[in-house]
XYZ file of C-alpha atoms in Angstrom:
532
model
C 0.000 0.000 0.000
C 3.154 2.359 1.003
C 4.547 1.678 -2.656
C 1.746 2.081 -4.503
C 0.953 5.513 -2.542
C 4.179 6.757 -3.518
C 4.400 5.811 -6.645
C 0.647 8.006 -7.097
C 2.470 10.329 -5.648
C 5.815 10.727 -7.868
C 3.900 9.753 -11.009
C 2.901 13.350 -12.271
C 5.805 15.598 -10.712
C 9.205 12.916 -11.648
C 9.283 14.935 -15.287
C 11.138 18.262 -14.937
C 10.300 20.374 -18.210
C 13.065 19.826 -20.494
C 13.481 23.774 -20.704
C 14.750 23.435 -16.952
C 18.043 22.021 -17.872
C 18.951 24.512 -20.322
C 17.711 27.530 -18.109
C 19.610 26.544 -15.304
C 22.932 25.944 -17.209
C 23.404 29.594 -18.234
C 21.466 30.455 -14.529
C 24.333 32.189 -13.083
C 25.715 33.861 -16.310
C 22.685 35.586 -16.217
C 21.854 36.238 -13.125
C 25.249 38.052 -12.841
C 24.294 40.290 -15.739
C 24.309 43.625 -14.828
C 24.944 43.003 -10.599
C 27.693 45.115 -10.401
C 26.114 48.005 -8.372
C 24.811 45.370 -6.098
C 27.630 42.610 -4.975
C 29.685 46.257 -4.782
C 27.098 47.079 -1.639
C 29.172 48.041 1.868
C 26.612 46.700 4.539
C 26.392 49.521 7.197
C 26.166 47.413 10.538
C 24.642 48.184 13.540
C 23.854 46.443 16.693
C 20.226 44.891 15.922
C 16.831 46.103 17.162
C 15.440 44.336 20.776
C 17.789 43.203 23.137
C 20.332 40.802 21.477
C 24.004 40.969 22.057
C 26.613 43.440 20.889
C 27.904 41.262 18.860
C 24.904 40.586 16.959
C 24.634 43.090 13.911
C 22.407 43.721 11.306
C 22.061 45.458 8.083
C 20.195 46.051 5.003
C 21.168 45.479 1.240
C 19.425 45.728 -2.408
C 18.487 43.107 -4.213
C 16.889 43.250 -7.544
C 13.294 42.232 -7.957
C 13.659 40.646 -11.074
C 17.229 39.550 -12.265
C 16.531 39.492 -15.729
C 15.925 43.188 -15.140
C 18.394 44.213 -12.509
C 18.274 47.657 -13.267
C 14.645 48.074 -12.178
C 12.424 47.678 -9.152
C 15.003 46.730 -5.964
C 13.912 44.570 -2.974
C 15.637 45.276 0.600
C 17.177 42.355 2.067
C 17.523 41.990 6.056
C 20.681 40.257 6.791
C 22.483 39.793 10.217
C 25.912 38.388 11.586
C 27.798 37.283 14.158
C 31.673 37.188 13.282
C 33.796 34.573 14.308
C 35.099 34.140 18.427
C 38.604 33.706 16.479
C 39.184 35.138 13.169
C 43.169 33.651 12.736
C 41.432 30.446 12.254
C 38.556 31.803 10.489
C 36.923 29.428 7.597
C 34.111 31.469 6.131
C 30.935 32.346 6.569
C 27.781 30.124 7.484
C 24.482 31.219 6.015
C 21.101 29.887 7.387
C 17.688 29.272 6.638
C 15.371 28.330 9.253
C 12.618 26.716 6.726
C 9.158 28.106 5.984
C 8.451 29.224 2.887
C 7.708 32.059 4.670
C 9.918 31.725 7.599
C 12.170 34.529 8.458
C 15.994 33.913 8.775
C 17.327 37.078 10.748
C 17.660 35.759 14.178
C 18.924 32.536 12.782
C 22.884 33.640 13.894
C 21.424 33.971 17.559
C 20.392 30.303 17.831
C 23.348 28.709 15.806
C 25.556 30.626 18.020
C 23.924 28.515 20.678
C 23.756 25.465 18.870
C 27.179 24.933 17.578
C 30.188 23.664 19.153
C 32.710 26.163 20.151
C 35.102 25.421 17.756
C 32.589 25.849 14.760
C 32.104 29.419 16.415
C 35.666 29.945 15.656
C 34.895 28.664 12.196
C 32.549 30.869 11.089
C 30.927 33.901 10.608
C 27.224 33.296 11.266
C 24.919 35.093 8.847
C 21.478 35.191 9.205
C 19.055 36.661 6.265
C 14.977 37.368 6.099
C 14.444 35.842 2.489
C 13.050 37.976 0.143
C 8.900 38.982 0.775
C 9.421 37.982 4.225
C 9.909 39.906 7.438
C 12.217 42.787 6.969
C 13.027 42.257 3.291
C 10.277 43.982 1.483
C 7.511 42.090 3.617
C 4.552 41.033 1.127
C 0.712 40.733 2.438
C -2.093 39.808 0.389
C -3.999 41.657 2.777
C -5.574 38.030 3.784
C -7.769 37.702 7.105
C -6.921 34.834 9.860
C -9.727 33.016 8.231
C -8.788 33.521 4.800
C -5.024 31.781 5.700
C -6.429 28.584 7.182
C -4.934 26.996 3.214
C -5.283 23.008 4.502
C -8.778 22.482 4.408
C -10.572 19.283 4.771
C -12.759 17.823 1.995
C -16.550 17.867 2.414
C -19.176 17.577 -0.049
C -21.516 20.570 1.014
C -18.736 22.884 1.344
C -16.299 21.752 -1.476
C -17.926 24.789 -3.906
C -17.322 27.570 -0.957
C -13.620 26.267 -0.622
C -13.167 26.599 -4.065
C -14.919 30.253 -4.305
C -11.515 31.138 -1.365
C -8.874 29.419 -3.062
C -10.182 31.896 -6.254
C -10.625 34.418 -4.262
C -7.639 34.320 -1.786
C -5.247 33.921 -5.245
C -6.763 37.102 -6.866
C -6.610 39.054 -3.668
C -3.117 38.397 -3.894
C -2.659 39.131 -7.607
C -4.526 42.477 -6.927
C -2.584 43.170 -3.646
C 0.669 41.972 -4.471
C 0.897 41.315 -8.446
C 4.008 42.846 -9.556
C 5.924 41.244 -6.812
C 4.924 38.142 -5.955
C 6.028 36.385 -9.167
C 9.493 36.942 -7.892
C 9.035 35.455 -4.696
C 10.114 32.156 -5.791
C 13.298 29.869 -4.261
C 15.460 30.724 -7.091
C 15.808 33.990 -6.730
C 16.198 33.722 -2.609
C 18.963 31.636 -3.997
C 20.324 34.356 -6.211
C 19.964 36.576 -3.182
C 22.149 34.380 -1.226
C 24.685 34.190 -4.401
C 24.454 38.109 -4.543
C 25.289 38.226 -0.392
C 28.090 35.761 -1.075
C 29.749 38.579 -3.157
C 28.381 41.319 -0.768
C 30.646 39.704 1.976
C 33.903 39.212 -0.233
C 33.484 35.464 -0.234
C 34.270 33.067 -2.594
C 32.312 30.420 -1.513
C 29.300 29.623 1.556
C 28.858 27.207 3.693
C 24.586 26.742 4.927
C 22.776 25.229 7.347
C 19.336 25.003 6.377
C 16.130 22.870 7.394
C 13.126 21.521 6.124
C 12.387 24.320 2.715
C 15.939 25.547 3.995
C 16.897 22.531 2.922
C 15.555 22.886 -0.756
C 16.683 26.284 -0.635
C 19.768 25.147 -0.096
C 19.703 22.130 -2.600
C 18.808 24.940 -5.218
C 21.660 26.784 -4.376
C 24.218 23.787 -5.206
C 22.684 23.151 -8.621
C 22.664 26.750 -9.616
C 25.426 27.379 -7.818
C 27.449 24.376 -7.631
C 31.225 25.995 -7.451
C 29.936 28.161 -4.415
C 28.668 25.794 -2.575
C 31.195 25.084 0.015
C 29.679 23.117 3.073
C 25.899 22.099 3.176
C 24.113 20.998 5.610
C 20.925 19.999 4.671
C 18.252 18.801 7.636
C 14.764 17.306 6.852
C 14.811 16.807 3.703
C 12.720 18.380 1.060
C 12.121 15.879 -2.368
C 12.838 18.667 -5.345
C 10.726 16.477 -7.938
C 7.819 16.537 -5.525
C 8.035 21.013 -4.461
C 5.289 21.633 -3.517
C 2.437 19.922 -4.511
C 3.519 16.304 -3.893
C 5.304 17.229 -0.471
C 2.022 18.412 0.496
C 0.486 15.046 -0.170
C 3.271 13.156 1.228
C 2.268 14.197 4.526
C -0.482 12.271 4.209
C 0.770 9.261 3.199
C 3.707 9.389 6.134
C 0.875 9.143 8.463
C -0.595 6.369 8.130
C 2.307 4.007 9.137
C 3.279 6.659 12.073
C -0.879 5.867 12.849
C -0.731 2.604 13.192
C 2.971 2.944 14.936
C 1.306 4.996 17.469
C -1.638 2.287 17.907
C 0.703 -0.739 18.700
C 2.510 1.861 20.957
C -0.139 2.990 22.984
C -1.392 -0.434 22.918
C 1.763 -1.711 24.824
C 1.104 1.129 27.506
C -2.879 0.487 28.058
C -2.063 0.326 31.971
C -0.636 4.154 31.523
C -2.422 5.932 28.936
C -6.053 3.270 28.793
C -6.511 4.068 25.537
C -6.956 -0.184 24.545
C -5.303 -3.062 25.691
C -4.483 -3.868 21.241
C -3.716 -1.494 18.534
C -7.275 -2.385 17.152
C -8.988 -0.576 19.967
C -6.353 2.226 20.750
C -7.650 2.653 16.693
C -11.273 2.244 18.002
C -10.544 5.024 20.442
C -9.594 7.840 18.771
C -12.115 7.202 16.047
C -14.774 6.761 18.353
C -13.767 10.880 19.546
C -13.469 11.719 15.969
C -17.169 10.645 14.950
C -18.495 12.075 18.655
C -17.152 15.441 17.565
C -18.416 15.614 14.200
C -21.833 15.058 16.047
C -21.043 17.572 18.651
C -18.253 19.388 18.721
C -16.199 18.891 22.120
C -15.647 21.849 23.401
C -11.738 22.370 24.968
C -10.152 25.645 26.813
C -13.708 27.458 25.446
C -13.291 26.709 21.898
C -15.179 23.838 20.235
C -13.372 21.483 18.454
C -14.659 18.827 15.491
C -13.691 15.561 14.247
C -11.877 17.280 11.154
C -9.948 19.736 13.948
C -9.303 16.024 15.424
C -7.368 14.477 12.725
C -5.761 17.131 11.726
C -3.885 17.606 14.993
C -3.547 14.203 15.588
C -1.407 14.136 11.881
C 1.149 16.407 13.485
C 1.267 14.737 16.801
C 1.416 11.030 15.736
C 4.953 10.988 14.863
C 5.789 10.663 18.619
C 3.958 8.387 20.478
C 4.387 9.564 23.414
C 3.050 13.180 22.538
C -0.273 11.549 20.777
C -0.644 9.362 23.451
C -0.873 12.268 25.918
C -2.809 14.642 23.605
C -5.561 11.798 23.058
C -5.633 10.751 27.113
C -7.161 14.505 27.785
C -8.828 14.642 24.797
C -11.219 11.799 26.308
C -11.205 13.336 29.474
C -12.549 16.709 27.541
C -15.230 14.300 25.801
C -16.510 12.935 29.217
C -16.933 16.934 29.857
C -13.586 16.134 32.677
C -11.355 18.501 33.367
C -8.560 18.482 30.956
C -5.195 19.963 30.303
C -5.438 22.528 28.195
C -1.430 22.526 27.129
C -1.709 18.947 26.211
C -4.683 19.455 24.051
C -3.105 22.343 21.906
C -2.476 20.018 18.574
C -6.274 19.577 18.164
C -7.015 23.393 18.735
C -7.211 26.888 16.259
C -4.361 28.460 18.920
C -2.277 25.726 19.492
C -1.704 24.640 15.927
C -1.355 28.811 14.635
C 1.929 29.776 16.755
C 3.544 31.371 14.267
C 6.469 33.573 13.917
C 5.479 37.547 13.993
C 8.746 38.904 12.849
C 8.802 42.382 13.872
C 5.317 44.704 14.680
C 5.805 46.026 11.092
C 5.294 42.723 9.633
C 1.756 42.397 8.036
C 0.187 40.187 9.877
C -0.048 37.726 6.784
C 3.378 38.000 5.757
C 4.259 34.465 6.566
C 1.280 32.696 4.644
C 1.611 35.369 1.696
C 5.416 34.290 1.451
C 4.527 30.724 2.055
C 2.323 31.221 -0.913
C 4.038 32.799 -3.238
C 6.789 29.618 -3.194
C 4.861 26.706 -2.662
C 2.590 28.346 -5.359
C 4.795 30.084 -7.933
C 8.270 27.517 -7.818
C 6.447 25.273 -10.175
C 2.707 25.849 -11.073
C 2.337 23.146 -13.756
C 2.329 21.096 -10.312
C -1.304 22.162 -9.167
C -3.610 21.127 -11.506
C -6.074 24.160 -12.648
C -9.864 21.889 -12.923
C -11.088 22.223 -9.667
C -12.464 18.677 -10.001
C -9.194 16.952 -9.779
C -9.045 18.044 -6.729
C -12.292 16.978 -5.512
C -12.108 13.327 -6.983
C -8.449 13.746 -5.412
C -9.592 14.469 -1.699
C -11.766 11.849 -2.012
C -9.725 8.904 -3.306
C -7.026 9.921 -1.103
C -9.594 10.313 2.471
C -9.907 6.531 1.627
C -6.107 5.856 1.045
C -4.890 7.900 4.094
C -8.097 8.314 6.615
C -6.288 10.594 8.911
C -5.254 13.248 6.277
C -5.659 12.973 3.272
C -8.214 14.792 1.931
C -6.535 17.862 4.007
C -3.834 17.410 1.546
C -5.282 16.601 -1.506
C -8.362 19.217 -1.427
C -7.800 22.625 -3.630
C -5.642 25.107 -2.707
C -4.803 28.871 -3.912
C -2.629 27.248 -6.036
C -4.877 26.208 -8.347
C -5.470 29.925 -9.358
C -2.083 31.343 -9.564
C -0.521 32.833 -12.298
C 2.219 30.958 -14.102
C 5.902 30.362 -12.938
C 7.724 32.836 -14.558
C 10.963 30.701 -14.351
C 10.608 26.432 -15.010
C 10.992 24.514 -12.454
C 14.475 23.522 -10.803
C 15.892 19.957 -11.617
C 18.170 19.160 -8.767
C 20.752 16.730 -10.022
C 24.647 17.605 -9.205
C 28.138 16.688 -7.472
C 27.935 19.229 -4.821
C 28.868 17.897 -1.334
C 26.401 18.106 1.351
C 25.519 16.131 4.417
C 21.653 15.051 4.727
C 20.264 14.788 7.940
C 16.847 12.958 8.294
C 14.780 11.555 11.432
C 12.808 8.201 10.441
C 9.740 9.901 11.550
C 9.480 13.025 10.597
C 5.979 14.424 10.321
C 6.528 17.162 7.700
C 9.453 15.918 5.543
C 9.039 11.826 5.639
C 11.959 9.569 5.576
C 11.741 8.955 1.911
C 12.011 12.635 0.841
C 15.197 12.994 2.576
C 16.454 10.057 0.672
C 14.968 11.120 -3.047
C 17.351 14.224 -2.346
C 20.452 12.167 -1.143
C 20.016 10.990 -4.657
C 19.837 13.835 -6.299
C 22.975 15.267 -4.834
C 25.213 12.865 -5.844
C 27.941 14.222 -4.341
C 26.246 13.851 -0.716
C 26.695 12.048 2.342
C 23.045 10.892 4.542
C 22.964 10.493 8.069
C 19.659 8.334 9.177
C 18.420 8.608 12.747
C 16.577 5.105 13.114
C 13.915 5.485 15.711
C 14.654 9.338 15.261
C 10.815 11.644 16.427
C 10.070 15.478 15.344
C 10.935 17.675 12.441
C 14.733 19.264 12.782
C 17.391 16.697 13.920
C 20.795 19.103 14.676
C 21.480 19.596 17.260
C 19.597 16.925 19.282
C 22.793 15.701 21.951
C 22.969 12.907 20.197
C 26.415 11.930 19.689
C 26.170 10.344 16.916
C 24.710 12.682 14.394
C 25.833 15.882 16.003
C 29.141 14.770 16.458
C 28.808 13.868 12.286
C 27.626 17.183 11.504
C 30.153 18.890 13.853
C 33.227 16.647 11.881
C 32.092 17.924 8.416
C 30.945 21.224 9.525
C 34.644 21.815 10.847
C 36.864 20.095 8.317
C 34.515 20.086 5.441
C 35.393 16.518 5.100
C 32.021 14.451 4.457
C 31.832 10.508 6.089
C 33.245 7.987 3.642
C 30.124 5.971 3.816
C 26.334 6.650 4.844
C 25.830 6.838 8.289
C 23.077 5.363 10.513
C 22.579 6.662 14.274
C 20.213 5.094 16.446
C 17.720 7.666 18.262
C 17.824 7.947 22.422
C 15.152 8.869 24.275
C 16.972 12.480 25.321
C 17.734 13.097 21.875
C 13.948 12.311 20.703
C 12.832 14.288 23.688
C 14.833 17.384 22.385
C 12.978 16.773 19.288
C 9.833 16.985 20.393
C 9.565 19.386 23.376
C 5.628 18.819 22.972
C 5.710 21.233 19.977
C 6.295 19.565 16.333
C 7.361 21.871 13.942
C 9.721 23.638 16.091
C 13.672 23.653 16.036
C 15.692 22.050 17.753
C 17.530 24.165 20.503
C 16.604 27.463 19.078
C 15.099 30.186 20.408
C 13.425 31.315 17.445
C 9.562 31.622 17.847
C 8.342 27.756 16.688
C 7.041 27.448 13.074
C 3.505 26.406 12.966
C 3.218 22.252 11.874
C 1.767 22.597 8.904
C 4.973 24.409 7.173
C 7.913 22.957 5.876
């Protein structure tokens, strides 16, 4: 059933357009046209806004909006640093990407500086950036209300017509808001702006750190790139031949066997958690909740909550037994009308699952979902099919394939209504060196994505955390895969052979902190779950 779901899956996005290959072999002769009066940019730094250390600086540089025509409409690009503890033994710089689309970048030096190992502070220059459209680079909104964001929607017959009627309407609200600029808003040119800060800061080559859609970000960068790519780390892996539609999907499918995981799991525990003494009734349990809310919704912390608000959190949660386990203990006691913990029960509500990163008060308060938009939406359009009916036969076939999510996944989507990529979509397929980091169960990037892009990059390395829970694996204090990524992140030297690592409980703890989505170690505010 796995196979054949992935196979549905990777049938209509394996096919890059042939025009891809071509356009990305003269990609950085031409996006080095005319950049003169930008890569010749003297950042003025300054200590950044808030309360962060001295040593943390920011600044603000140009970037063209569109590279074919550098010599028109300019985009400012937030970028940050923190030099080097020891510049004699100075390597380079390390540039970041948190994930997202959508996510901003700027505080990224801040939690790497926490993160990594003293002597990789010595390393480095940490440099942080808010990618293009997002946060202080030239934030976009589409003007788009709370409501109006909530883009994973479940299928349902009555209301399939009214979700269609906001996917229209949400993409030309957007095209009338935001037109001339979100077309540009795509990875490739974040990964031009990256190029362009490369020659900003006098360097010949980067090293990254990215996660999750850092990770394609980064992945990007090496194929258009590949000469300047120094040393990549790339953690939670995004599958380039499935951005974004089929990544979108795959969450879906890499439920099901974390699902049934979770059953036997809980099963094994009845005495702790009473959810059933088999996985068949732990199974009978939560569905039981699930059809009880649909009849009437179970109210929790003063908000009511439905079988579709049910499934949906659960997705997120399942991934680490331990967290479902607990979620799905109060979520009974809730049902019974028992008091509940409220904390416990935040995967299945509105506020838990929408903690999302405000970056500054300036920020339009949909800058992250209009950014998230503009990528997942505008990398590759030819991926979202434009009959609206595809995606209702879709939702359906695939709530029967993957009960817990997958008509969230498959239903329509803004997407479906956006305007053409302007550029084709990127064919990752090089030598670069990189080291791939992936948990085995990974809610938002599933085991097999990180492996589709190990083979892409054929020059890469994959470490494997068997038993590995959450979304983000570095740092997680386990010695095994930090102490890899601190060994190639040091001497640039990548492990001779593939490595596995076998999770702990401490480092899947770290993981999860009872917030998926989040990562690891950093004090960034968490992403919300349902972002890459």
């Amino acid at each position: 059933m796995l196979a054949a779901g992935v196979a549905a899956l990777l049938a209509p996005l394996l096919a890059a357009p042939q025009a891809a290959a071509a356009q990305q072999a003269t990609a950085p002769a031409a996006a080095e046209r005319g950049l003169d009066r930008y890569t010749q940019q003297k950042p003025r730094w300054k200590r950044c806004q808030a309360d962060p250390p001295a040593e943390f600086q920011c600044a603000t540089i140009k970037v063209p909006l569109d590279y074919r025509a550098p010599e028109g409409a300019q985009l400012d690009l937030a970028i940050s640093r923190i030099r080097s503890t020891a510049p004699g033994k100075r390597h380079g710089v390390l540039l970041s990407n948190p994930g997202g689309p959508g996510g901003p970048g700027l505080y990224m030096p801040l939690s790497l500086e926490e993160m990594l190992p003293e002597k990789a502070r010595a390393t480095y220059d940490l440099v942080g950036f808010d990618p293009r459209g997002v946060g202080g680079s030239s934030p976009v909104s589409c003007g788009l209300s709370p409501e109006e964001e909530d883009w994973l929607r479940p299928y349902k017959e009555e209301t399939f017509e009214k979700d269609v009627d906001w996917a229209r309407g949400v993409a030309d609200k957007c095209r009338r808001r935001a037109g001339d600029t979100l077309p540009h808003l795509t990875t490739r040119n974040t990964a031009r702006d990256m190029d362009l800060l490369r020659a900003v800061l006098g360097e010949k080559k980067v090293s990254y750190l990215g996660y999750s859609y850092g990770t394609y970000l980064g992945a990007v960068y090496t194929q258009m790139f590949p000469r300047r790519a120094d040393r990549f780390v790339l953690d939670s892996a995004v599958d380039p031949a499935l951005a974004w539609r089929g990544m979108v999907q795959w969450w879906a499918w890499g439920a099901e066997p974390a699902f049934d995981r979770w059953t036997g799991w809980a099963a094994e525990r009845s005495g702790e958690y009473g959810l059933g003494t088999t996985p068949k009734q732990v199974d009978r349990t939560f569905w039981e909740l699930v059809a009880q809310a649909d009849e009437e919704p179970i109210v929790i912390d003063g908000q009511p909550v439905d079988g579709d608000d049910i499934r949906s959190g659960l997705r997120g949660a399942v991934h680490t037994p331990r967290y479902a386990s607990e979620a799905v203990v109060e979520l009974k006691k809730a049902a019974a009308g028992e008091p509940a913990a409220a904390k416990k029960l935040s995967p299945f509500t509105a506020a838990g699952r929408a903690a999302e990163a405000r970056a500054t008060a300036d920020t339009p308060t949909d800058n992250m979902t209009a950014g998230f938009l503009a990528v997942v939406c505008g990398d590759n359009s030819a991926a979202w099919p434009r009959d609206p009916e595809t995606y209702r036969r879709e939702a359906i076939e695939d709530k029967g394939r993957y009960p817990l999510y997958g008509d969230f996944a498959s239903s329509v989507k803004p997407c479906a209504f956006w305007d053409e990529s302007v550029e084709a979509a990127t064919e990752v397929r090089n030598k670069a060196g990189a080291l791939v980091v992936q948990n085995e169960w990974d809610s938002q990037t599933p085991l097999p994505s990180g492996q589709a892009l190990h083979a892409d990059l054929k020059g890469s390395k994959m470490v494997t955390v068997r038993g590995g829970e959450g979304h983000g694996v570095y740092p997680s204090g386990n010695t095994c895969t930090d102490g890899t990524v601190d060994r190639y992140l040091l001497t640039g030297r990548l492990p001779a052979e593939d490595v596995t690592c076998r999770a702990t409980p401490e480092s899947n703890a770290e993981a999860r902190e009872d917030r998926p989505g989040t990562l690891p170690g950093s004090p960034l505010p968490e992403r919300a779950p349902d972002r890459f």
